[in-house]
Coordinates of C-alpha atoms and ligand atoms in Angstrom, one line a residue:
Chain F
X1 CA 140.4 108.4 86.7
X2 CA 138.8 107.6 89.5
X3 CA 137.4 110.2 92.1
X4 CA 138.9 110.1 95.4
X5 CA 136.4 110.4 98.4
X6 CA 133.4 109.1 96.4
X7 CA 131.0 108.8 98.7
X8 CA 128.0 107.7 96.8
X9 CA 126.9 103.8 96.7
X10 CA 129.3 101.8 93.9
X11 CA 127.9 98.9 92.1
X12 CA 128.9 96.0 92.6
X13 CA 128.3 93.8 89.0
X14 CA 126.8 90.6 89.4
X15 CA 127.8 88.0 86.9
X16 CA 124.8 88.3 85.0
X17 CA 126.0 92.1 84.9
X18 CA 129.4 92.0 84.2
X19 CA 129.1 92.7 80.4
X20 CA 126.8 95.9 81.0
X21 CA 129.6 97.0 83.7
X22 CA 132.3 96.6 81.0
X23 CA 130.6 98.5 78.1
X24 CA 129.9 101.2 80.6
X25 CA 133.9 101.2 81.7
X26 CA 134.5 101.6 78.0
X27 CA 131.7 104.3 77.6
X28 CA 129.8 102.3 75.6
X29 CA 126.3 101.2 76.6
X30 CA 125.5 97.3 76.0
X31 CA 122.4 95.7 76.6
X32 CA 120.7 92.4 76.9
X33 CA 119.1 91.6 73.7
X34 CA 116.5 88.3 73.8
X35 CA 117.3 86.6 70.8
X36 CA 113.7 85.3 70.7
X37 CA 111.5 88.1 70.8
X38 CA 114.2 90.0 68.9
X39 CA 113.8 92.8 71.8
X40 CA 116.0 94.6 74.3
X41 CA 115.5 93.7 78.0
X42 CA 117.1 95.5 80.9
X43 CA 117.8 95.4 84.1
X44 CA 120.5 92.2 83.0
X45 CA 119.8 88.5 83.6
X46 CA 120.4 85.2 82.1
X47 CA 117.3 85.2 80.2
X48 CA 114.7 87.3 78.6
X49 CA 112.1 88.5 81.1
X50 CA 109.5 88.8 78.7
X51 CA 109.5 85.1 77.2
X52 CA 112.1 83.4 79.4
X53 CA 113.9 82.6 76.9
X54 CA 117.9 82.0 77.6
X55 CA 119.0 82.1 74.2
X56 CA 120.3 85.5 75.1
X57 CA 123.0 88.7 73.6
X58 CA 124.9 91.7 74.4
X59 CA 124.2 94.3 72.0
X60 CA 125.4 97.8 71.9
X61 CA 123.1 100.4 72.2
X62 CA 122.7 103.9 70.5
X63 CA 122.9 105.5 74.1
X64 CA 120.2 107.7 73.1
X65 CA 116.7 107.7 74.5
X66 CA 113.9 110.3 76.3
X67 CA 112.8 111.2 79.9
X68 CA 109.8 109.0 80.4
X69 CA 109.7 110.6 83.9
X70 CA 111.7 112.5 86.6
X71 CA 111.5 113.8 90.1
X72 CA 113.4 117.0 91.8
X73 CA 115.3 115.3 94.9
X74 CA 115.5 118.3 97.3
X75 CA 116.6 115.9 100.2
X76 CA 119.5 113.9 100.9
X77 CA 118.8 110.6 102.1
X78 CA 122.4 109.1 102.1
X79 CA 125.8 111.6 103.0
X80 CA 126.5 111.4 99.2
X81 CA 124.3 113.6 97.9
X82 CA 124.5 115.8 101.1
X83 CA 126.6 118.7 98.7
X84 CA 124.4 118.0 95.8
X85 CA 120.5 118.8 96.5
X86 CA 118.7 119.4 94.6
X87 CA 119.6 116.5 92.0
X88 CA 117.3 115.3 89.2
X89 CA 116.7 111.6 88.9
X90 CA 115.0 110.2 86.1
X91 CA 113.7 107.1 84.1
X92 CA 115.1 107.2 80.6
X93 CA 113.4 105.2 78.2
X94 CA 116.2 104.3 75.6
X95 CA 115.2 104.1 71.5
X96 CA 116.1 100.2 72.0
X97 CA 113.1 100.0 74.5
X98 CA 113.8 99.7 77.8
X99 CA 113.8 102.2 80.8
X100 CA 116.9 102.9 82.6
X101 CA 117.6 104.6 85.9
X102 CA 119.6 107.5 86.3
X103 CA 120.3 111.2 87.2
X104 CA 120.2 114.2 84.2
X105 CA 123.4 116.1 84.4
X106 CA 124.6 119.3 83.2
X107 CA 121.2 121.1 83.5
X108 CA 119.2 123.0 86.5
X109 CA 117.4 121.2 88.8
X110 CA 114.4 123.1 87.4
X111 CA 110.9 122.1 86.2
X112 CA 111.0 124.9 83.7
X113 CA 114.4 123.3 81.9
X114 CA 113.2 119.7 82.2
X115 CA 110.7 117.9 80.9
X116 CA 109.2 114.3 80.0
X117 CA 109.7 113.3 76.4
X118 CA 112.8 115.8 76.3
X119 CA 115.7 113.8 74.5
X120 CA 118.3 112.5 75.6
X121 CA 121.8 110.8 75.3
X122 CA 124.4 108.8 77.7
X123 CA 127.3 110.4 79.5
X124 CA 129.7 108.4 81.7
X125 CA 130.7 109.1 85.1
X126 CA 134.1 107.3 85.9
X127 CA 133.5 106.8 90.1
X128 CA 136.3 104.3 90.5
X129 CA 139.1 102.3 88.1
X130 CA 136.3 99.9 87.3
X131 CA 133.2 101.5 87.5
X132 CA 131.7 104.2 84.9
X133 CA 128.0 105.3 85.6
X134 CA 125.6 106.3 83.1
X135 CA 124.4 109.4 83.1
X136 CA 121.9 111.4 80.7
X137 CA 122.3 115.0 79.4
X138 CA 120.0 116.9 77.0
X139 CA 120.3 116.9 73.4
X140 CA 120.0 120.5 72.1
Chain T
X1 CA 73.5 91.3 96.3
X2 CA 75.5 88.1 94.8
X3 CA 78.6 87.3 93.1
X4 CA 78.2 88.0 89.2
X5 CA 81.0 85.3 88.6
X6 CA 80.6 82.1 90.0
X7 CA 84.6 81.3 89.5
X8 CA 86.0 83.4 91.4
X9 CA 83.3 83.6 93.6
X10 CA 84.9 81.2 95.5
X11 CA 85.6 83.3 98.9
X12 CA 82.5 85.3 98.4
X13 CA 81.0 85.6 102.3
X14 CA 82.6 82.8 103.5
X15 CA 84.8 84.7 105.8
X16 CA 83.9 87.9 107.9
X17 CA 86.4 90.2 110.3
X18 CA 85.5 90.2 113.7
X19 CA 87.9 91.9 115.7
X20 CA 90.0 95.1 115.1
X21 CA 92.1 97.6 116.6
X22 CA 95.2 100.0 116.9
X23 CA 97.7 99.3 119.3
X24 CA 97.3 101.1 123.1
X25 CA 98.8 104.0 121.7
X26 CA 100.0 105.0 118.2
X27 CA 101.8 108.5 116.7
X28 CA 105.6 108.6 118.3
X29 CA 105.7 105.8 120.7
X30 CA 109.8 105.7 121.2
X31 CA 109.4 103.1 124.7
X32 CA 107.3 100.3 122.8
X33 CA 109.6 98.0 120.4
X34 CA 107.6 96.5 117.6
X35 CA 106.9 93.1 119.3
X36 CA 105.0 95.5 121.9
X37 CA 103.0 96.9 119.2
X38 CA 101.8 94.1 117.8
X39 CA 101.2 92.4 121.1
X40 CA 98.9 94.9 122.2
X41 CA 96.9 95.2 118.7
X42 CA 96.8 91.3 118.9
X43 CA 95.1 91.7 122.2
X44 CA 92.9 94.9 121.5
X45 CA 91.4 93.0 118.3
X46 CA 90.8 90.0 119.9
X47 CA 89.3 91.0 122.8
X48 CA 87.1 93.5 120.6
X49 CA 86.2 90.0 118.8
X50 CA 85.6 88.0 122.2
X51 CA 88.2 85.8 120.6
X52 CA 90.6 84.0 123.2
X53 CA 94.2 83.8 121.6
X54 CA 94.3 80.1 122.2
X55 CA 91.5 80.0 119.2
X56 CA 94.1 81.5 116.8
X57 CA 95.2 78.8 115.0
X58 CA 96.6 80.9 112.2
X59 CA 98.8 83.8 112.1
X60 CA 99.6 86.3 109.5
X61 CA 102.0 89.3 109.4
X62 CA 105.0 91.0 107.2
X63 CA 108.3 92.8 107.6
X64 CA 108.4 94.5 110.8
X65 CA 109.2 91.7 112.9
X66 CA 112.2 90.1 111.9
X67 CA 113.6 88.2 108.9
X68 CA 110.9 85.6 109.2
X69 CA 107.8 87.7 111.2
X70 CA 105.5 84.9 112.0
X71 CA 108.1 82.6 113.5
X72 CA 108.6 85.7 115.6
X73 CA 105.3 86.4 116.3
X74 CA 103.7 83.2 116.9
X75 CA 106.8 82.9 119.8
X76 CA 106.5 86.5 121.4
X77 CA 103.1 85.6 121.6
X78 CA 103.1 82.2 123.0
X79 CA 101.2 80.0 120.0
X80 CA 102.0 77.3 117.5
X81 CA 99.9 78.0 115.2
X82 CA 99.5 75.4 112.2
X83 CA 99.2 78.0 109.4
X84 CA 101.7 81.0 108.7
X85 CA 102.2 83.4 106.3
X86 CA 104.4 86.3 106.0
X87 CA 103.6 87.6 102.9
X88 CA 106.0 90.4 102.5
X89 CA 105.1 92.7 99.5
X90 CA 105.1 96.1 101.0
X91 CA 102.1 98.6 102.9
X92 CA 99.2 96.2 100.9
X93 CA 100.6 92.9 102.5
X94 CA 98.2 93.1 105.3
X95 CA 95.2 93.6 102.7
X96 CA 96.4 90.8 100.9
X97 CA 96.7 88.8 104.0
X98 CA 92.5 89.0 104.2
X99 CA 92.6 87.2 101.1
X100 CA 95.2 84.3 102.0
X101 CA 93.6 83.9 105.6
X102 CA 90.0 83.8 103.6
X103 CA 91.4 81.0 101.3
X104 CA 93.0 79.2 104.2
X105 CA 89.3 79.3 106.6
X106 CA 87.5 78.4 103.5
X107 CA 89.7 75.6 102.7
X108 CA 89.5 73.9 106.2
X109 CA 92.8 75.1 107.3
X110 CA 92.6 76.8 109.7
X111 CA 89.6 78.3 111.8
X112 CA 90.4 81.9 113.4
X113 CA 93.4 84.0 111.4
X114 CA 95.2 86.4 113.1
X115 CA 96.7 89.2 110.9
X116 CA 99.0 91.9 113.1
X117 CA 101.5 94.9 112.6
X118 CA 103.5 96.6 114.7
X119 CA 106.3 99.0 113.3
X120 CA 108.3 101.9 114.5
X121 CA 109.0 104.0 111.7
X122 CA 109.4 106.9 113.8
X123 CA 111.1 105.7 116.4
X124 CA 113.2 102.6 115.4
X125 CA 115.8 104.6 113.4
X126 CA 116.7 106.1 116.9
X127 CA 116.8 102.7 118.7
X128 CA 119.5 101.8 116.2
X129 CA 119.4 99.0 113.4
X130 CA 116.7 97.9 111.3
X131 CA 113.6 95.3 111.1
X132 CA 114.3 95.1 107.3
X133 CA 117.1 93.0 106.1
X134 CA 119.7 94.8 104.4
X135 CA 120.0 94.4 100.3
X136 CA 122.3 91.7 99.3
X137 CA 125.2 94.2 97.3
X138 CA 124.2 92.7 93.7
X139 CA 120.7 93.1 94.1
X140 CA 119.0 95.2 91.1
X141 CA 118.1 98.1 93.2
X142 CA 121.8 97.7 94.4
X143 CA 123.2 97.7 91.5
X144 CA 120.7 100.3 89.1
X145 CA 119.0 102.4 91.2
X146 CA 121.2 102.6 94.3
X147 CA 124.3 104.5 92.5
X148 CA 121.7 107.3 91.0
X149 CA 119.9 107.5 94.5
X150 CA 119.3 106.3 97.6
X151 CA 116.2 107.6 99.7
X152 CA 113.0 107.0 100.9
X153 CA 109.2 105.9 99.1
X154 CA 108.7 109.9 98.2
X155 CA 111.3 110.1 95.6
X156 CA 109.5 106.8 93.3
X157 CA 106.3 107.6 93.7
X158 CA 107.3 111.6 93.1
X159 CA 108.3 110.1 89.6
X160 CA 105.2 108.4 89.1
X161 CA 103.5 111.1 89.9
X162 CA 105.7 113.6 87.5
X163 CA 104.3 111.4 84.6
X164 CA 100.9 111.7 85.4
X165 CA 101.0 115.0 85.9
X166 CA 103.0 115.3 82.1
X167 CA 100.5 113.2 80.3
X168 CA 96.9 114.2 82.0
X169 CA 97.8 117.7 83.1
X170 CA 97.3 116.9 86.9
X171 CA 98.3 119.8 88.8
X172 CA 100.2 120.3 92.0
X173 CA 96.4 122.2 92.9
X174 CA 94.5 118.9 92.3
X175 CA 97.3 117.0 94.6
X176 CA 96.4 119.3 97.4
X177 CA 92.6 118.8 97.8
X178 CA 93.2 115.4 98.6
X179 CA 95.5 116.4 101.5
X180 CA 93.1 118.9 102.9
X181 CA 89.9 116.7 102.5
X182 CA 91.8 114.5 104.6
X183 CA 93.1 116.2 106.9
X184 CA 89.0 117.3 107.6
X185 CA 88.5 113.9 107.9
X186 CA 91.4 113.6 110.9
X187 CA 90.2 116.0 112.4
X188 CA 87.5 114.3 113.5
X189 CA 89.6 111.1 114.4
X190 CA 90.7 111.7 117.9
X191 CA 93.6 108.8 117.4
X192 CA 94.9 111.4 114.6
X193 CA 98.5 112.8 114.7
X194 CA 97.9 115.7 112.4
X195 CA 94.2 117.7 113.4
X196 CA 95.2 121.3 112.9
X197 CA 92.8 122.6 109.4
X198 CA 94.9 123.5 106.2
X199 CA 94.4 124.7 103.0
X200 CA 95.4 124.5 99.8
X201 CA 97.9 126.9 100.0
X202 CA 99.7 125.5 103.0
X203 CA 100.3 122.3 100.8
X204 CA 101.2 124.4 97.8
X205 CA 104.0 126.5 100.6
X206 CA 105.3 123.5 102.3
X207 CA 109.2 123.1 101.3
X208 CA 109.4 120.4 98.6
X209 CA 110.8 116.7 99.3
X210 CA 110.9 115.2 96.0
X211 CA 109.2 117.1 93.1
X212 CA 106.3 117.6 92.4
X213 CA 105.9 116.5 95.7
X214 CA 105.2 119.2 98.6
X215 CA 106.3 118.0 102.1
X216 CA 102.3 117.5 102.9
X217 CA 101.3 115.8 99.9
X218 CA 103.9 113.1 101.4
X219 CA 102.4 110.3 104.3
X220 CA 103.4 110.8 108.5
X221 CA 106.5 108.4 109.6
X222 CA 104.9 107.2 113.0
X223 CA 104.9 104.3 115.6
X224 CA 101.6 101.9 115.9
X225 CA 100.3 98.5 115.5
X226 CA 97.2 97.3 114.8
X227 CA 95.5 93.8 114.4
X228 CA 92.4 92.2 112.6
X229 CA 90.8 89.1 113.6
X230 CA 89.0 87.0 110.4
X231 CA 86.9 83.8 111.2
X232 CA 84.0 81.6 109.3
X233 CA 80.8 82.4 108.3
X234 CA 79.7 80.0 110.7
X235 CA 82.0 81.1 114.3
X236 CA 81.0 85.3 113.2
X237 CA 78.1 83.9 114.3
X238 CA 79.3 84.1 118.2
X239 CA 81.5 87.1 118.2
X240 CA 80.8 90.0 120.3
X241 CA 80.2 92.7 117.4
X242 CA 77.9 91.9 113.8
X243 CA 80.3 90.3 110.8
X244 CA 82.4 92.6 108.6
X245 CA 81.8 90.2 105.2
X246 CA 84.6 89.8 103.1
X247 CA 82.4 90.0 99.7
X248 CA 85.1 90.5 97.4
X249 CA 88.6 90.4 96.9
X250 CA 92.2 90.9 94.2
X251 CA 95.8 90.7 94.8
X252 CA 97.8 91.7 91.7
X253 CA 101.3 92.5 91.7
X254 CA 103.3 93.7 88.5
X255 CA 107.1 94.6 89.6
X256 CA 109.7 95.8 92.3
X257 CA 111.9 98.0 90.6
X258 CA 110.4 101.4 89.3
X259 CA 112.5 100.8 86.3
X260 CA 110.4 98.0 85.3
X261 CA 106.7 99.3 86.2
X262 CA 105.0 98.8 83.2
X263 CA 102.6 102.3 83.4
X264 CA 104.0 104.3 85.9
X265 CA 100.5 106.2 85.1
X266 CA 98.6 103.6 87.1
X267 CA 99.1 100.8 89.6
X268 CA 98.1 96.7 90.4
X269 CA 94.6 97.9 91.6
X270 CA 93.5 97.9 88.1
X271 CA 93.9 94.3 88.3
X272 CA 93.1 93.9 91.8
X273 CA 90.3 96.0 91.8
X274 CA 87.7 94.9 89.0
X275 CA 88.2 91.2 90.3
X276 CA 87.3 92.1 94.0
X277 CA 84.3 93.9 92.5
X278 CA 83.0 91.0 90.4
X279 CA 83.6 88.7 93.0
X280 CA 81.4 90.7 95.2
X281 CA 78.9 91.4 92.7
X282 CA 78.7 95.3 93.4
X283 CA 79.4 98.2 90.8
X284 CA 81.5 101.4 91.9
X285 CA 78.1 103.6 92.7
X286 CA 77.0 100.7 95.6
X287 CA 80.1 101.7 97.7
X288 CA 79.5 103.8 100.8
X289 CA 82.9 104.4 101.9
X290 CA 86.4 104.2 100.2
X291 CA 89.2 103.5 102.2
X292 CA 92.6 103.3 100.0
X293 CA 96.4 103.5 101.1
X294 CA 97.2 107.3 100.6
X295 CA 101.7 107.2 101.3
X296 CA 101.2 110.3 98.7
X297 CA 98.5 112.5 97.8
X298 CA 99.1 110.8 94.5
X299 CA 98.8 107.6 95.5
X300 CA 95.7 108.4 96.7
X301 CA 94.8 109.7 93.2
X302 CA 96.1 107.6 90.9
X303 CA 94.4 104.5 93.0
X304 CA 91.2 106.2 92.9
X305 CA 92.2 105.8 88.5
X306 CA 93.1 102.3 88.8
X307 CA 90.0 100.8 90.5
X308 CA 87.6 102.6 88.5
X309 CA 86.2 105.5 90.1
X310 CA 86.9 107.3 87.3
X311 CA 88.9 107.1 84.3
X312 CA 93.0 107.3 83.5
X313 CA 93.6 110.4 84.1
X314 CA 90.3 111.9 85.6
X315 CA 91.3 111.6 89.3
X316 CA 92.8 115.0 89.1
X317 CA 89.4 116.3 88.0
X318 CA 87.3 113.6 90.5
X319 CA 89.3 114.8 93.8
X320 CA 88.5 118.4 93.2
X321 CA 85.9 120.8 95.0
X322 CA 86.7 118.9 98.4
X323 CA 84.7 116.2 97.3
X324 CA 86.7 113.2 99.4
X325 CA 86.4 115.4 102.5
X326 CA 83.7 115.1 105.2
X327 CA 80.3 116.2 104.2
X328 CA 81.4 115.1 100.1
X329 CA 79.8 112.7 97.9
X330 CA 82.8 110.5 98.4
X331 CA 84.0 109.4 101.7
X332 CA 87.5 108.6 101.4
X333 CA 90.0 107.8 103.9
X334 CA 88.1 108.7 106.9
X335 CA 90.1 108.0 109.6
X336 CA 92.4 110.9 108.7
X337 CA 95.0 108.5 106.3
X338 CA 98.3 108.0 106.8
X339 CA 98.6 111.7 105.2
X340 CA 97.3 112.9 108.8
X341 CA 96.3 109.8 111.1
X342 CA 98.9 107.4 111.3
X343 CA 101.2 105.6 109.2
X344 CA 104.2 103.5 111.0
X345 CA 105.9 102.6 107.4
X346 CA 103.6 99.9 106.1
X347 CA 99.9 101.2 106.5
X348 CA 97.6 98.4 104.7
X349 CA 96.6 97.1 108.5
X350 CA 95.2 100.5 109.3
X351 CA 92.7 100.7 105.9
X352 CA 91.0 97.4 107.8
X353 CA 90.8 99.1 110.3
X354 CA 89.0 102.2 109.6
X355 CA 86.6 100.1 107.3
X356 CA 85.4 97.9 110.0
X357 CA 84.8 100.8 112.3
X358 CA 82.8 102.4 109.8
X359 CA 80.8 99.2 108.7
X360 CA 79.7 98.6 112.4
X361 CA 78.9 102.2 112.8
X362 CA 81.6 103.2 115.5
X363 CA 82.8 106.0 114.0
X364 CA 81.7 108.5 116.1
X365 CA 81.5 112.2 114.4
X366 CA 83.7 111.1 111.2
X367 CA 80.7 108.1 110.8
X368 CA 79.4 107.5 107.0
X369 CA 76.0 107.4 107.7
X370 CA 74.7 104.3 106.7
X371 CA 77.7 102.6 105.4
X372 CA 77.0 99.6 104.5
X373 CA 79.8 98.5 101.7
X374 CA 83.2 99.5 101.9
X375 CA 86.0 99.4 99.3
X376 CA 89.7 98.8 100.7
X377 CA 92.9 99.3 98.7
X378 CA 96.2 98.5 100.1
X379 CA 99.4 99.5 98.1
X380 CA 103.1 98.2 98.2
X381 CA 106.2 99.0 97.4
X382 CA 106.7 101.1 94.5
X383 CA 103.5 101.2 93.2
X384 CA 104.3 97.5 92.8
X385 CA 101.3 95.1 94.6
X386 CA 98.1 96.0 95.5
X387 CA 95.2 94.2 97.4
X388 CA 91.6 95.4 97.0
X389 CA 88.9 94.4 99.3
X390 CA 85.0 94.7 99.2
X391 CA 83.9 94.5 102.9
X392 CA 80.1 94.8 103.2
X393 CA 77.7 94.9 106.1
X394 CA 74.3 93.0 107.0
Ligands
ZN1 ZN1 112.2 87.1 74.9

């Protein structure tokens, strides 16, 4: 599965990470879940961020969520994206709560087909045999 | 004029800046390494203080200079001082530095702080290597941002700037004013990189970086250093040039990772800000002169929000009509910015700067008549930590 010649940066999970890293290799998008203030946290640690709490779980998550915000990357700051300007990153704020990271695939790199609010839902990218990167699409 | 709150009035006057300057030369400076740079600020500022190094009993500085920047300053310059601090939190550090050196002075610590920067952002790059350590692999940003991009402050802040644009209908119009009001303003600043007029058009036609962001709504990447001197109520009293007070002052910091900014529609000042105000006891309409980090047109705007100059969401509406630009109702980054003056990588330094010179009057054709209180915002990181100052004048 994996792509030969990726030449982007590849995570490298943590072990507070390790679980997310997994869900994603199965497609499948699991978050931290404080057992205390009965919310999702992200990015992963040991304990809840909010109440720092450790009494901690993985849940799995509806992969679902909107574009809080986005930007139109017309430059390429590292060789990986030298091919791919302009690229849309974004901050999706998943229905479980928190905001996530990421690029918006399979649409222009256009203001006029993008928006904040617009809804989205997870796509994996399979980079290498152990890593699988979330990506968001539009929901039409 | 006194403080409205007697608890965190704590620092109100005690402290005043003395001495300040730029480096001996600032814009692309590829034969100076960063050590040079701050050197030469360190001994512009204190001579314009009348302050012998051998006083300085207390250095302050972040980033540029190594993994541990005082250690490295206090060496290259040839003191052991008995008070560091490296406070490392981005462009505001050196704002928040006035703070921590005003707390140190007040509390007996130490008597004469010496806050420096020297970076080439310009010119570093093609010396090969870096001053800023590189990110352990397993870092967040390694780990969740990294993967999806990797690139410089534009592309953040253009996302932070995408959603207040989406939920207050700023416009990429509204964006521009602020570059061309400041770039009047550099234009009178002979240390400027950038003089040459524009308009509003040549902001809206410049090639895009990261949008919304034009390539001139986005800061200069230049070489400089510059240095501040801060010392007792009681030694300003013997310095060559009248106090700069310190009336007021915030730090407020509220995350690292855009992912975890809590309002991307607004930043720390609004934390920062209202506390340095009511520590100095002034409102908003006292303020002469409004110096505040500008590494993006929006930043520019969005800080203008935060402290209180106008409402969330009216600083598209505030900036408009040229209003920041010379001649205005609302000086605002007068020595050109790091939009057009100078702006090495981490700016804060110069916003002291700029506000002393104005509060002595040394300004020359870009002077505020009459200035008299000055308001100073640094921002770092992503948005993530600002410090706000209230400088005032006898
Ligand atoms: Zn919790």
């Amino acid at each position: 599965m994996s792509q030969d010649g990726y030449r982007k940066p590849v995570p490298t999970p943590s072990p507070e990470s390790k679980r997310y890293w997994e869900g994603c290799r199965n497609h499948e998008l699991w978050l931290p879940f404080c057992r205390d203030c009965e919310a999702f946290y992200f990015y992963p640690r040991d304990f809840c961020p909010s109440c720092f709490s450790w009494d901690i779980e993985w849940r799995k998550g509806s992969g679902r969520g909107r574009i809080y915000t986005y930007a139109i990357q017309h430059r390429a700051w590292h060789p990986g994206w030298q091919d791919e300007v302009p690229y849309v990153t974004a901050l999706v704020q998943l229905d479980e709560g928190p905001r996530l990271y990421t690029n918006i695939v399979g649409v222009d790199p256009d203001p006029a087909q993008i928006d904040c609010d617009m809804p989205v839902e997870v796509t994996f990218e399979d980079i290498t045999e152990e890593i699988s990167l979330p990506k968001f699409r539009l929901v039409s | 004029m006194t403080p409205s709150d007697g608890k965190i009035a704590a620092l109100y006057k005690k402290v005043a800046i003395v001495g300040a300057d730029e480096s001996d030369e600032i814009g692309i400076v590829p034969d100076k390494s960063t050590l040079q740079l701050h050197a030469e600020a360190a001994r512009n500022a204190l001579e314009d203080a009348g302050i012998a190094l051998s006083e300085v009993d207390g250095i302050f500085s972040a980033g540029s200079a190594g993994w541990s920047p005082t250690l490295q300053l206090a060496e290259y310059l040839g003191i052991q001082p008995r008070y560091t601090d490296s406070t490392s939190v981005g462009g505001s550090s050196f704002v928040i530095d006035v703070e921590h050196a005003a707390a140190a002075i007040h509390a007996g610590l130490i008597n004469v702080a010496l806050i420096t920067h020297g970076e080439s952002g310009a010119s570093g790059g093609r010396r090969g290597g870096s001053a800023r350590p590189a990110l352990d692999v397993q870092h967040p940003s390694a780990q969740f941002e990294m993967p999806y991009h990797v690139g410089g402050a534009p592309t953040h802040y253009a996302m932070a700037c995408m959603r207040h644009m989406h939920q207050y209908g700023t416009t990429h119009e509204q964006l521009a004013e602020i570059a061309v009001a400041t770039r009047k303003w550099a234009s009178l600043n002979p240390k400027a990189m950038m003089r040459d007029p524009l308009t509003i058009d040549d902001v809206l036609s410049s090639r895009w970086i990261a949008y919304p962001f034009h390539l001139l709504d986005c800061c200069l990447v230049t070489d400089a250093g510059g240095a501040v001197v801060i010392v007792s109520a009681a030694r300003a009293k013997d310095c060559k040039k009248p106090p700069v007070w310190v009336l007021g002052s915030g730090e407020a910091t509220t995350h690292q990772t855009i992912m975890n900014m809590p309002d991307l529609t607004t930043t720390p000042a609004a934390v920062s800000g209202p506390r340095a105000f009511a520590m100095a006891g002034v409102r908003h309409k006292d303020i002469d002169v409004v110096e505040v980090y500008d590494s993006f047109t929006y930043t520019a705007l969005v800080t203008l929000e935060a402290l209180g100059f106008c409402g969330p969401g009216e600083g598209g509406a505030f900036v408009s009509g040229q209003r920041t630009a010379p001649g205005g109702d609302f000086p605002l980054n007068t020595n050109g910015g790091g939009l057009s003056y100078t702006h090495p990588g981490m700016y804060g330094m110069f916003l002291l700067i700029e506000a002393t010179r104005q509060l002595r009057g040394e300004c020359g054709e870009r002077q505020v008549p009459n200035a008299k209180l000055a308001c100073v915002n640094g921002t770092g990181g992503t948005l993530s930590s600002t410090g706000t100052l209230i400088l005032g004048a006898d």
